[in-house]
XYZ file of N, CA and C in Angstrom:
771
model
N -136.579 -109.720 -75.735
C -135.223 -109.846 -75.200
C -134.243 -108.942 -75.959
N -134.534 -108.841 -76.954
C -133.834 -108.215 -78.291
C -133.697 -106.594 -77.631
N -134.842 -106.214 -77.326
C -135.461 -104.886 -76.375
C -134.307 -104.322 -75.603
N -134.486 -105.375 -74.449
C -133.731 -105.777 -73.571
C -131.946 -105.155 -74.110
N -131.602 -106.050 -74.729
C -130.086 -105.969 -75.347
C -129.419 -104.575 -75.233
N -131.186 -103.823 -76.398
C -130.368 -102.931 -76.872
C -130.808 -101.619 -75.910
N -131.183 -102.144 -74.751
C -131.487 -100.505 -73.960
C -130.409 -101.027 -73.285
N -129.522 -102.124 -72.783
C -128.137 -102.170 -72.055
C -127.222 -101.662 -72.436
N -127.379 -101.805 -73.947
C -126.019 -101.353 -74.818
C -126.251 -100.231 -74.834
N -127.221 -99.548 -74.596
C -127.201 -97.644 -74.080
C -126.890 -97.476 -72.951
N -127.386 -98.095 -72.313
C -126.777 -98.331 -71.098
C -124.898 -97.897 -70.775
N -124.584 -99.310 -71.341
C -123.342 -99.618 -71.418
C -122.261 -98.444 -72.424
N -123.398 -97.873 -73.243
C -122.425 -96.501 -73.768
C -122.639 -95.623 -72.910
N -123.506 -95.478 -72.734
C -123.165 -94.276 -71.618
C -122.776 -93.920 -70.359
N -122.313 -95.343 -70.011
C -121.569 -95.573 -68.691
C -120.089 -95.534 -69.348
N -119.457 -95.792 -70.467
C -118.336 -95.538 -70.981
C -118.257 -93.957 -71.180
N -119.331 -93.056 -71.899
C -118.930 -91.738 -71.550
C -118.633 -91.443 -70.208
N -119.541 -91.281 -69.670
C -118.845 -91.138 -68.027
C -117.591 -91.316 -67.607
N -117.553 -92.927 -67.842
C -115.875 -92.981 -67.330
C -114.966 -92.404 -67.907
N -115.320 -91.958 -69.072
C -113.883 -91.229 -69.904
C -114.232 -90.077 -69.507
N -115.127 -89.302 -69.543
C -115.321 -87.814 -69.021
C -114.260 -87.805 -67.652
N -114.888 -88.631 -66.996
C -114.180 -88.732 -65.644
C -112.588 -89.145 -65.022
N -112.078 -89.122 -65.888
C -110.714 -89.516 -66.071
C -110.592 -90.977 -65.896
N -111.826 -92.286 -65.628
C -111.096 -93.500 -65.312
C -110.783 -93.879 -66.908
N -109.997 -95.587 -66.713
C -109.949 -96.234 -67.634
C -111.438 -96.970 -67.678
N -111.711 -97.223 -69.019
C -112.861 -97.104 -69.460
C -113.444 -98.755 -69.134
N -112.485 -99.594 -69.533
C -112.219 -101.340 -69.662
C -111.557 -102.376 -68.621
N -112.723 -102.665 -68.168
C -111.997 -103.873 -66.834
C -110.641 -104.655 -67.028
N -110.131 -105.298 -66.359
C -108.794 -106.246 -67.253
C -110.016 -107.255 -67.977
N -109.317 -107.938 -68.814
C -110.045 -108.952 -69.495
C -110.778 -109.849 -68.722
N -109.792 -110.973 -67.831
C -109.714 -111.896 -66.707
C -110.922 -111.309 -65.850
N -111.538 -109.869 -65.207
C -112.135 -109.423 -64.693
C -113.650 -109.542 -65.194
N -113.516 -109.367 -66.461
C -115.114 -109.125 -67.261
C -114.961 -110.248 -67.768
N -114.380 -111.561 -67.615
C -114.551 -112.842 -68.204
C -115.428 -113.544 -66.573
N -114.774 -112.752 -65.905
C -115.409 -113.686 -64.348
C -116.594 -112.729 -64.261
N -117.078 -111.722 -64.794
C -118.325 -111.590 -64.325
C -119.355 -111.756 -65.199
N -118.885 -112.273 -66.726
C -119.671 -112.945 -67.441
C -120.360 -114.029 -66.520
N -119.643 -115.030 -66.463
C -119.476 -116.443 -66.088
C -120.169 -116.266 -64.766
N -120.082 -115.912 -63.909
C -120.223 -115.996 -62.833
C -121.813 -115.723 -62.561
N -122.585 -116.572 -63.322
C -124.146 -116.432 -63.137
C -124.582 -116.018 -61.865
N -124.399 -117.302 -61.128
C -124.949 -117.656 -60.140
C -124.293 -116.605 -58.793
N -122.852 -115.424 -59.066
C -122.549 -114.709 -58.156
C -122.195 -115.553 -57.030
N -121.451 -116.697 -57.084
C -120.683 -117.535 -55.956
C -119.861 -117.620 -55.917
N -118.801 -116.404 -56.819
C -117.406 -115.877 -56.505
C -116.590 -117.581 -57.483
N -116.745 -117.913 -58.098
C -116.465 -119.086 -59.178
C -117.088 -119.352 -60.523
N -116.574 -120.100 -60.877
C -117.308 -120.296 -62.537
C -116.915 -121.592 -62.717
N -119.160 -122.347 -62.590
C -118.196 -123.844 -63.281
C -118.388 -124.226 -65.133
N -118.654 -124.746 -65.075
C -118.658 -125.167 -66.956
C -119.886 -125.341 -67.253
N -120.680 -125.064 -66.897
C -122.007 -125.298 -66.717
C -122.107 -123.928 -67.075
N -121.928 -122.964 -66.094
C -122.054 -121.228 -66.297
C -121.154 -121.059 -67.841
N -120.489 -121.208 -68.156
C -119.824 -121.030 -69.395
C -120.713 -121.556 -70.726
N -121.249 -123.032 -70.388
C -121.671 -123.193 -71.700
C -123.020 -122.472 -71.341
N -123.582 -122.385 -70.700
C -125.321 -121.399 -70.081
C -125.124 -120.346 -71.107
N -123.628 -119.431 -71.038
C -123.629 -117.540 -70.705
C -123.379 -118.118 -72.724
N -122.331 -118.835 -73.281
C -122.351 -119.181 -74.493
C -123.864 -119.167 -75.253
N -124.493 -120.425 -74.970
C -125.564 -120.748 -75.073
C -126.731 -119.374 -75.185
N -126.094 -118.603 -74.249
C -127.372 -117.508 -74.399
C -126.713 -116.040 -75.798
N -125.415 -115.816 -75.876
C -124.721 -115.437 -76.684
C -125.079 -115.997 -78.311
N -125.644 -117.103 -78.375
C -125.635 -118.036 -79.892
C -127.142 -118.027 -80.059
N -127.600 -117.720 -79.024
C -129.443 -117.646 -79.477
C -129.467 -116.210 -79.487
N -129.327 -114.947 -79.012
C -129.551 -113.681 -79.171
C -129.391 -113.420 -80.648
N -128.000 -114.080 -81.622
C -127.427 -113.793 -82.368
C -128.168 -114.761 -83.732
N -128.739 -115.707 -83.318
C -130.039 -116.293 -84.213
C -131.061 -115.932 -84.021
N -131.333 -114.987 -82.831
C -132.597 -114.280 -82.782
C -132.547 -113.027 -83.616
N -131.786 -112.579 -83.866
C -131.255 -111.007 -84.352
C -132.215 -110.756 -85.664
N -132.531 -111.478 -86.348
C -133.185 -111.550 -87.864
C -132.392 -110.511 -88.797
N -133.136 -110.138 -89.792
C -132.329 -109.209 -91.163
C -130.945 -110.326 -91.701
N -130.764 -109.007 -92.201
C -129.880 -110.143 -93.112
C -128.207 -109.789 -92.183
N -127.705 -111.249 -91.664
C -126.146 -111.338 -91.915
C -125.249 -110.797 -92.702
N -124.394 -109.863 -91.567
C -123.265 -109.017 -93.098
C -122.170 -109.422 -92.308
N -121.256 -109.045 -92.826
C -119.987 -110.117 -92.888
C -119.292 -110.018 -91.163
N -119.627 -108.480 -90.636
C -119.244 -108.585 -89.034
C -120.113 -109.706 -87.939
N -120.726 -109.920 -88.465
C -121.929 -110.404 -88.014
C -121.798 -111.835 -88.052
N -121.239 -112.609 -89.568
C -120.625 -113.431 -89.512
C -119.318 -113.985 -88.976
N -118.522 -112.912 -88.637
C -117.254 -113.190 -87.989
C -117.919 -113.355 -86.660
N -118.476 -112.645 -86.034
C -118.834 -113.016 -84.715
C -119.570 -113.922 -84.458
N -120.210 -114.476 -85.554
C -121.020 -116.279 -84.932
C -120.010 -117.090 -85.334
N -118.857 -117.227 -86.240
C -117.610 -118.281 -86.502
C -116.953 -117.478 -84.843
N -116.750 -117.042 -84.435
C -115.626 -116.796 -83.370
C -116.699 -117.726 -82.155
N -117.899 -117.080 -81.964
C -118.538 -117.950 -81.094
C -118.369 -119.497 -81.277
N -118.456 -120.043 -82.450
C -118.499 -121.339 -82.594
C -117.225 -122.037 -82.259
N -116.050 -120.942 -82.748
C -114.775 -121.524 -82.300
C -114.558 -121.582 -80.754
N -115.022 -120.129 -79.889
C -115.203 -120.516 -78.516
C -115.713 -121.760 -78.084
N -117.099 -121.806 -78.336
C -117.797 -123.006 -77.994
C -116.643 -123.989 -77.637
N -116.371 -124.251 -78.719
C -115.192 -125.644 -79.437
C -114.272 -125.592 -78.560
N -113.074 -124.953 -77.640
C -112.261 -124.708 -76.945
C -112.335 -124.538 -75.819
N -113.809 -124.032 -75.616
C -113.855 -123.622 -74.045
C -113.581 -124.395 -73.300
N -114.072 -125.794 -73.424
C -113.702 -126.780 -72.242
C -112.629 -127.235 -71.848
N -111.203 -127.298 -73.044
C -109.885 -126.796 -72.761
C -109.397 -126.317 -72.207
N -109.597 -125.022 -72.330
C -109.203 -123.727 -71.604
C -110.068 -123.911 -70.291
N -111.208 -123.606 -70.226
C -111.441 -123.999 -68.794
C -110.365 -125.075 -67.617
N -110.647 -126.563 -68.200
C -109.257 -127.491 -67.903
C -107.870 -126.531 -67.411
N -107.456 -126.123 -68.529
C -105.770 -125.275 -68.312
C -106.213 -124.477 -67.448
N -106.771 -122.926 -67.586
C -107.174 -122.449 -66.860
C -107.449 -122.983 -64.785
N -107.875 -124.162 -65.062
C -108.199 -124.583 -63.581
C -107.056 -125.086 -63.116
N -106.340 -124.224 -62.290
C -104.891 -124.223 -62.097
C -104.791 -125.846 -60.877
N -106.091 -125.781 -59.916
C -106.201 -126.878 -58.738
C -107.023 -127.778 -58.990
N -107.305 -127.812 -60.322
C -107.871 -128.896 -61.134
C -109.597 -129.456 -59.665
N -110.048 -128.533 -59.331
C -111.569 -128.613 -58.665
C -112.963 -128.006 -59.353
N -112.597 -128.298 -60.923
C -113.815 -128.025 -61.842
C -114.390 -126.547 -61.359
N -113.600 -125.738 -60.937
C -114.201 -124.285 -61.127
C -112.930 -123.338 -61.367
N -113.251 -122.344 -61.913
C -112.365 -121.125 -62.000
C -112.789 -119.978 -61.071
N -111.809 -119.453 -60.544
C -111.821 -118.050 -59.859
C -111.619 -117.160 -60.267
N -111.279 -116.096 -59.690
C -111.035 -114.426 -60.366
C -109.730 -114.327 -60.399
N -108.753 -115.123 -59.681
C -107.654 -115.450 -59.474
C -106.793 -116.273 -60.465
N -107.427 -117.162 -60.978
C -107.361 -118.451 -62.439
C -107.156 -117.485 -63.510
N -108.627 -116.797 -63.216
C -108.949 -115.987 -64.720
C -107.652 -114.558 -65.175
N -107.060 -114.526 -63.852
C -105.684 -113.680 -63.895
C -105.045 -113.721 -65.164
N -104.746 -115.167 -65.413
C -103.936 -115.472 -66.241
C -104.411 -115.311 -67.809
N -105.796 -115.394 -67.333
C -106.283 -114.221 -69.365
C -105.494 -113.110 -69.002
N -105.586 -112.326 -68.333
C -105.174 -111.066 -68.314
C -103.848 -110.888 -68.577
N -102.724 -111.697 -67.778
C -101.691 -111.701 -68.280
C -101.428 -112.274 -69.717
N -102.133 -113.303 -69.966
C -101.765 -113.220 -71.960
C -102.148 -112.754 -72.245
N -102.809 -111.708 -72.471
C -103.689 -110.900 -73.090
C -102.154 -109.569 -73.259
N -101.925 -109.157 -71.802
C -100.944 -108.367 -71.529
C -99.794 -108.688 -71.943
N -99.044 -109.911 -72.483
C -98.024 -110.554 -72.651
C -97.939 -110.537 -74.140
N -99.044 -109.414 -75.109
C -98.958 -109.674 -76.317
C -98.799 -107.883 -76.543
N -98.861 -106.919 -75.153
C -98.752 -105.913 -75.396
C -96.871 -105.336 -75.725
N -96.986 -104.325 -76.308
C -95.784 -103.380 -76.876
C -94.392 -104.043 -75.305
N -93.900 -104.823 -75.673
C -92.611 -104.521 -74.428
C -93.005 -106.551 -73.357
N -93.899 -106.881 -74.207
C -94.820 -107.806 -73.261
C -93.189 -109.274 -73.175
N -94.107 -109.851 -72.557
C -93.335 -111.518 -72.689
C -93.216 -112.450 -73.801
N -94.627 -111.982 -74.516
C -94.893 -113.407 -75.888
C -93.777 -113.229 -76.838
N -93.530 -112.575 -77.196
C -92.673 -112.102 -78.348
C -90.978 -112.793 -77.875
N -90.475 -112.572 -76.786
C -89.363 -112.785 -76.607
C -89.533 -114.372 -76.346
N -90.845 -114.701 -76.066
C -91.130 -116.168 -75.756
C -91.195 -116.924 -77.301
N -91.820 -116.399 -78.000
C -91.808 -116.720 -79.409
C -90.754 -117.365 -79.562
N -89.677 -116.207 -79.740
C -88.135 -116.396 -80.168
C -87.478 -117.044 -79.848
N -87.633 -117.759 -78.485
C -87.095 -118.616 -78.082
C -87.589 -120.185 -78.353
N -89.007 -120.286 -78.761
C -89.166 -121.433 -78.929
C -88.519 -121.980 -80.764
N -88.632 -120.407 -81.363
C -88.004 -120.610 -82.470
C -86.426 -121.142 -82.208
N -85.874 -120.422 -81.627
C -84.525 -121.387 -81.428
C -84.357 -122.559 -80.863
N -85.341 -123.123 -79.815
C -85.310 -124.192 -80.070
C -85.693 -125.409 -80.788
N -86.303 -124.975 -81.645
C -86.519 -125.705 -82.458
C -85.516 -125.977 -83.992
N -84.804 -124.452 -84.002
C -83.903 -123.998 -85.249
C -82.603 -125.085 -84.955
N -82.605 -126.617 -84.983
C -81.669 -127.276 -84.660
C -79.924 -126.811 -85.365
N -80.024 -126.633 -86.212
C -78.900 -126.305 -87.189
C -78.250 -124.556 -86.779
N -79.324 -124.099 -86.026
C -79.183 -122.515 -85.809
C -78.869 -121.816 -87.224
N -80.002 -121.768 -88.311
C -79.172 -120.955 -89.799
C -81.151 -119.763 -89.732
N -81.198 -119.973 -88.313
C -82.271 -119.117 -88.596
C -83.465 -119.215 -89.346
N -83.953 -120.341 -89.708
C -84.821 -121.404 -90.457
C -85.315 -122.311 -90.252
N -86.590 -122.780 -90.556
C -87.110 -124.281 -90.228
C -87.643 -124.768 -90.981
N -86.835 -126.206 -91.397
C -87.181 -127.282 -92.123
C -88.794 -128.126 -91.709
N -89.433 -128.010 -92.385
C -90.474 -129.340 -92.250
C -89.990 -130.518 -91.121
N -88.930 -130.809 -91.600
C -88.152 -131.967 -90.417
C -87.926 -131.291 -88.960
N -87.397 -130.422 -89.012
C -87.162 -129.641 -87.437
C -88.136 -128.857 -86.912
N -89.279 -129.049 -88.029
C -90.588 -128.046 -87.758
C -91.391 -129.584 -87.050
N -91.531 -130.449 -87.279
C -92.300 -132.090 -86.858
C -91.466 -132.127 -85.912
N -90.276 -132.092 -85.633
C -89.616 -132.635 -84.288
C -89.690 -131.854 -83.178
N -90.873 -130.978 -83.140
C -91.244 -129.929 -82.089
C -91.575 -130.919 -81.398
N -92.422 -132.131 -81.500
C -92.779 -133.142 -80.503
C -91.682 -133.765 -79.515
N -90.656 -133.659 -79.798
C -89.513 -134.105 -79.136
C -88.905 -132.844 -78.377
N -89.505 -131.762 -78.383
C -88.685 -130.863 -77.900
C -90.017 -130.008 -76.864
N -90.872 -131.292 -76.421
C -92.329 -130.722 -75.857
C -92.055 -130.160 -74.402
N -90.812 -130.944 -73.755
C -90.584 -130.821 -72.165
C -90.084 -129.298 -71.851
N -88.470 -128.861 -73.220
C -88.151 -127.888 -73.311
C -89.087 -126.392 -73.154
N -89.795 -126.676 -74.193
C -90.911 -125.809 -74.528
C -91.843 -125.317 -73.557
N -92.202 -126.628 -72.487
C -93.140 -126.631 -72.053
C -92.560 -125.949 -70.780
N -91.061 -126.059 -70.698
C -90.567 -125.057 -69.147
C -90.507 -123.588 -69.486
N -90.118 -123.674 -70.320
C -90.133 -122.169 -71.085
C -91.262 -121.160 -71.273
N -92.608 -122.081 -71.104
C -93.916 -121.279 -70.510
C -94.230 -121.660 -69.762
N -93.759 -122.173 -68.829
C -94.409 -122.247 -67.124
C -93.743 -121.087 -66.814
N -92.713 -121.102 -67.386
C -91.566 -119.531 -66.074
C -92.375 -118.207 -66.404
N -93.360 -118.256 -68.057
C -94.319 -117.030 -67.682
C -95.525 -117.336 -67.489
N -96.031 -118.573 -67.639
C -96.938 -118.574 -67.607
C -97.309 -119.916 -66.502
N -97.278 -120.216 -65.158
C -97.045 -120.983 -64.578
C -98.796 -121.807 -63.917
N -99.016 -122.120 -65.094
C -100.603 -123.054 -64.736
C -100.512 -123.973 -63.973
N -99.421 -125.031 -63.723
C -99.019 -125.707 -62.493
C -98.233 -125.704 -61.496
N -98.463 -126.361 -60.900
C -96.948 -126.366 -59.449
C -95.781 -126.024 -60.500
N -95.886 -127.486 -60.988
C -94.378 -127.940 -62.096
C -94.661 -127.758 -63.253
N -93.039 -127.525 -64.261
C -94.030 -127.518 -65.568
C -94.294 -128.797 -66.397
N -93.627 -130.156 -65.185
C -94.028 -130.947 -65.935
C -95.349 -131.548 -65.445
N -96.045 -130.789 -64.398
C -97.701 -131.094 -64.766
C -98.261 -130.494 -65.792
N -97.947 -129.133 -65.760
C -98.472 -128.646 -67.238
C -97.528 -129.073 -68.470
N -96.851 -129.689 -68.414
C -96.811 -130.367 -69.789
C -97.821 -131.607 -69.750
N -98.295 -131.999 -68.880
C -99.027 -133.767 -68.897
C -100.631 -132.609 -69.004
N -100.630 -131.830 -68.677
C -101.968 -130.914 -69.095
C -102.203 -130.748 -70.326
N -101.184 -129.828 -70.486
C -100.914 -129.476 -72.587
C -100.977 -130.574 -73.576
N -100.179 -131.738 -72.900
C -100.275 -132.620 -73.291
C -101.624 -133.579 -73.948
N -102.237 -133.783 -72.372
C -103.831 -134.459 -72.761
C -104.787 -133.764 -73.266
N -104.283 -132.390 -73.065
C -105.367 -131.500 -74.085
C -104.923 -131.536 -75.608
N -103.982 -131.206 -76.013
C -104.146 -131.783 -77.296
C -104.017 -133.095 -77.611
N -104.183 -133.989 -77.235
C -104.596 -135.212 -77.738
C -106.037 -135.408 -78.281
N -106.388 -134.717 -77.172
C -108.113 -134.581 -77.121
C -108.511 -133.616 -78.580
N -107.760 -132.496 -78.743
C -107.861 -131.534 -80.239
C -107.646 -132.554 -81.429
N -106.452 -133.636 -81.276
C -106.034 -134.063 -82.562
C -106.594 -135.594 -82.810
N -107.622 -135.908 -81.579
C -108.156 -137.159 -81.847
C -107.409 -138.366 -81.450
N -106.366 -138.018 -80.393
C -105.586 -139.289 -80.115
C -104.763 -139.634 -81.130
N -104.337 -139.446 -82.224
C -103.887 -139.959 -83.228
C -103.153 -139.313 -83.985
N -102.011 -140.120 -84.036
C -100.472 -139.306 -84.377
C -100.162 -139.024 -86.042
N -101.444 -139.751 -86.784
C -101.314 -139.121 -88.035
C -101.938 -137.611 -88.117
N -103.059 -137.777 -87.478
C -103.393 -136.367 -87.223
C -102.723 -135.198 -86.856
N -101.861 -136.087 -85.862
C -100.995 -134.219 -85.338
C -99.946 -134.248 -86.485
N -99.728 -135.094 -86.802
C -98.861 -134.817 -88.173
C -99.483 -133.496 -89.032
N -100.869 -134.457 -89.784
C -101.456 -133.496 -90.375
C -101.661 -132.297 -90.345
N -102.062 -132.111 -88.858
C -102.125 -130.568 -88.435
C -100.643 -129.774 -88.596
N -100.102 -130.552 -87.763
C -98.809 -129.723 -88.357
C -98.071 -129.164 -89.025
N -98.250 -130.158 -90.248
C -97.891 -129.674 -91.749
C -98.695 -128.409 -92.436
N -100.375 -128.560 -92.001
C -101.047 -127.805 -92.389
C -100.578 -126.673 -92.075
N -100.116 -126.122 -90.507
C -100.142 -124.762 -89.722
C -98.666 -124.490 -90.491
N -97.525 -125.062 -90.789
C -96.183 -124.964 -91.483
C -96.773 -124.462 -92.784
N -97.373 -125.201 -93.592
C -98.048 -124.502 -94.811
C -98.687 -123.253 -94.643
N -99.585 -123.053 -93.768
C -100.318 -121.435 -93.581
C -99.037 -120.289 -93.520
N -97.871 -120.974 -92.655
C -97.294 -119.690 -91.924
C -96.021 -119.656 -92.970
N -95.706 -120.708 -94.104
C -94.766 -120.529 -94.966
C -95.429 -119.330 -96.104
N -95.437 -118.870 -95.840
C -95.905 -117.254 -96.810
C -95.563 -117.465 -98.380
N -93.851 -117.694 -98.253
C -93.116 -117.920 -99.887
C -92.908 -119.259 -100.245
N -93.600 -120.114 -99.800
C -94.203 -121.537 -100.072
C -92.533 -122.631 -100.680
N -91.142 -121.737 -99.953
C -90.343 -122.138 -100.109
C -89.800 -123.635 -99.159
N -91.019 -123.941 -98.509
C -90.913 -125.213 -97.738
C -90.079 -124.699 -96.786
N -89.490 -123.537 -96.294
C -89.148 -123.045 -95.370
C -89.760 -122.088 -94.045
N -89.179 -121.867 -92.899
C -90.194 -120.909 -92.088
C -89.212 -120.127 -91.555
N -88.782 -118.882 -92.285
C -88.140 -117.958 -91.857
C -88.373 -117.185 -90.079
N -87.454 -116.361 -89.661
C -87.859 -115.817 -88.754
C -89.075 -114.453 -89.004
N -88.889 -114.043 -90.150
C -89.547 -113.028 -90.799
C -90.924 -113.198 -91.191
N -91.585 -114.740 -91.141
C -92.438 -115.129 -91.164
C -93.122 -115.817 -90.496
N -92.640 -116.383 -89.421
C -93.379 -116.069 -88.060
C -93.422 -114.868 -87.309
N -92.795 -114.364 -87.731
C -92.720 -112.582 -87.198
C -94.087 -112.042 -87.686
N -94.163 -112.332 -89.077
C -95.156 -111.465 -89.513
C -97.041 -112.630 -88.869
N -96.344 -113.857 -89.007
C -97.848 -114.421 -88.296
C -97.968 -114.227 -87.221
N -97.026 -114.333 -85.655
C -97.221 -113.618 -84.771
C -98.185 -112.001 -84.616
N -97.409 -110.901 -85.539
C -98.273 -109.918 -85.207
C -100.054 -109.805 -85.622
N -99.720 -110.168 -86.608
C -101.150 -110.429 -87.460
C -101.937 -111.235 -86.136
N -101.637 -112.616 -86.243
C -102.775 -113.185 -85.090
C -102.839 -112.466 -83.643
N -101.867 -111.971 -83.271
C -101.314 -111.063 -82.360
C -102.209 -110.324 -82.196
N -102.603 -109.108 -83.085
C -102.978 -108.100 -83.475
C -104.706 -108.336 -83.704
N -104.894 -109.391 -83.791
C -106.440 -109.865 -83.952
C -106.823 -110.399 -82.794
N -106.059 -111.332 -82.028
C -106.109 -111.810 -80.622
C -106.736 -110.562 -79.204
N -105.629 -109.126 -80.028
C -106.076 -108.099 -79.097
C -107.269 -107.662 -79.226
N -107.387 -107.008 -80.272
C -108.982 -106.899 -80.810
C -110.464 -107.565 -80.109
N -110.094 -109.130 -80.494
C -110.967 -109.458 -79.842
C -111.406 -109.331 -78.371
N -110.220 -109.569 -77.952
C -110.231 -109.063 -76.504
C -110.652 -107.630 -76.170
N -110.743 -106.721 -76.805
C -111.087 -105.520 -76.633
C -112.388 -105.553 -76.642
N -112.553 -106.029 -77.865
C -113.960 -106.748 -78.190
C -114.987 -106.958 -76.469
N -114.567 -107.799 -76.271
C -114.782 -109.176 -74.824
C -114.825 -107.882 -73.724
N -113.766 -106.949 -73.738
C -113.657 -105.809 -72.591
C -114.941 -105.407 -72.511
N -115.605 -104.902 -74.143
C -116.427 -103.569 -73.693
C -117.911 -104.574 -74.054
N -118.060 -105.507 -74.405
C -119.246 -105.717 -74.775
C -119.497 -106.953 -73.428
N -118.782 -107.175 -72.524
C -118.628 -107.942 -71.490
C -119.608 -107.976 -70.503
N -119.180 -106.473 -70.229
C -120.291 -105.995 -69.027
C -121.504 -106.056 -69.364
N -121.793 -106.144 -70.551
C -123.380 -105.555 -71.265
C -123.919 -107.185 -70.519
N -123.301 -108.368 -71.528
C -123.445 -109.732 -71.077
C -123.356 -110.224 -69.305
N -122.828 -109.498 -69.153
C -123.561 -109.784 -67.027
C -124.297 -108.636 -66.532
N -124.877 -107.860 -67.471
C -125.961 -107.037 -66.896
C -127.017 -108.124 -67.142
N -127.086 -108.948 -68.379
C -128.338 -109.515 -69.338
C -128.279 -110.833 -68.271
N -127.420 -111.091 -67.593
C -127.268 -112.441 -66.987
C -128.013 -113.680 -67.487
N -128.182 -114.803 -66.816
C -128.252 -116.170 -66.505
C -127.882 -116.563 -67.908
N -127.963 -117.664 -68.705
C -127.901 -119.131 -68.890
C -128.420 -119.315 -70.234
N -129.352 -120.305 -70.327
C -129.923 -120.984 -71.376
C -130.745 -119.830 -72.639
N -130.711 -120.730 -73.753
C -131.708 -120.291 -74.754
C -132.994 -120.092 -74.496
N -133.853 -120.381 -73.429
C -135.190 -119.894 -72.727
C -135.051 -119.152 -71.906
N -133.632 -118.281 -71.615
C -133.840 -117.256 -70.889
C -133.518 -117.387 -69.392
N -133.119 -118.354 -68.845
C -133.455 -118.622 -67.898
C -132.013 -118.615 -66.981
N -131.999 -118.780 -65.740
C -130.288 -118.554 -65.241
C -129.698 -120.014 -64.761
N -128.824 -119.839 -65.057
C -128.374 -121.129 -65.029
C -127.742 -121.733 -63.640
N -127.891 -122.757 -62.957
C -127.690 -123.137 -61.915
C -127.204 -124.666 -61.801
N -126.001 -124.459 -60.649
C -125.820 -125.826 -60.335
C -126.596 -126.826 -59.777
């Protein structure tokens, strides 16, 4: 299978020379090469079944690989594992008519966040705004206290990305979406989202002044920003290789409803 892999990935380079010789763009939208991962079975949908299959076959190639693990190698089985962990989330959000499949149409909306993090995009001005609402005092800063009372300010927030990012009719279905999905992340339990919270305030306080400047979500924005794209670039070109190799499971096999 290993064989296999690596005569695609010649494959797959040398179908990228071409296209650049040839004047196209080289890289599907994201949303595009995420639906033809997924899309085992070629029935114009993707259910969760095809996702954990195309995963599943991604996490055995990469324990099949042998030699020794070097550190790229390790980033890419922690990123898989974190996929794993999320996918069924995102699938959920993602399924805009809530009928347990995604379309090419659903999957749009990778494309637009993906695009919404580019030079001129939406995220950034979206950022800023959730920073002000949250900056109760307006001194351009956030307290631990006004950083925890984001929970009270979930409805606000939550209209403020439907208008770019509109996963439901309303945005107060996708807030009761966002909502039950992280419950489900933090275990139901409100000491927990505490916890988490404090934790992610601690990561992104840089000068450990118990404060969260604008200058420092600025700088965690680009950074995760800036890695977010990557990967996705990542996902662009090594995409296609993964629906040439098609189906499913760790025996190889294609996966079916």
């Amino acid at each position: 299978r290993l064989l296999i892999l690596f005569h695609l990935l010649c494959c797959l380079l040398l179908n990228h020379v071409v296209q650049s010789q040839q004047g196209r763009p080289p890289l599907e939208d994201l949303g595009n090469v995420l639906f033809s991962v997924f899309d085992t079975s070629k029935d114009q949908k993707v259910s969760p079944r095809e996702v954990e299959g195309q995963l599943a076959t991604l996490e055995h190639l990469f324990s099949q690989g042998g030699g020794e693990v070097d550190d790229e190698m390790l980033e890419y089985m922690n990123l898989l594992q974190t996929v794993k962990a999320i996918s069924p989330h995102m699938f959920q959000l993602l399924d805009t008519n809530q009928d347990s499949f995604l379309t090419k149409k659903e999957l749009e909306f990778v494309t637009k966040f993906q695009k919404s993090f580019f030079k001129g995009g939406t995220m950034k001005p979206l950022v800023r705004e959730f920073f002000g609402i949250l900056d109760s005092d307006q001194n351009d800063e956030l307290s631990k206290e006004e950083w925890l009372a984001a929970k009270n300010a979930i409805s606000e927030i939550t209209a403020k990305f439907h208008e770019v990012f509109p996963l439901r009719e309303t945005a107060a279905e996708l807030e009761e979406t966002l909502t039950a999905l992280f419950w489900k992340v933090v275990d139901s339990n409100e000491e927990s989202l505490e916890h988490v919270a404090l934790e992610v305030f601690t990561t992104l306080d840089e000068d450990g002044d118990n404060l969260l400047q604008r200058k420092e979500i600025g700088k965690a924005y680009n950074e995760y920003g800036k890695k977010f794209l990557e990967i996705a670039k990542t996902i662009q070109t090594m995409g296609p290789m993964l629906a040439m190799l098609g189906g499913g499971g760790p025996d190889g096999t294609r996966t079916e409803l």
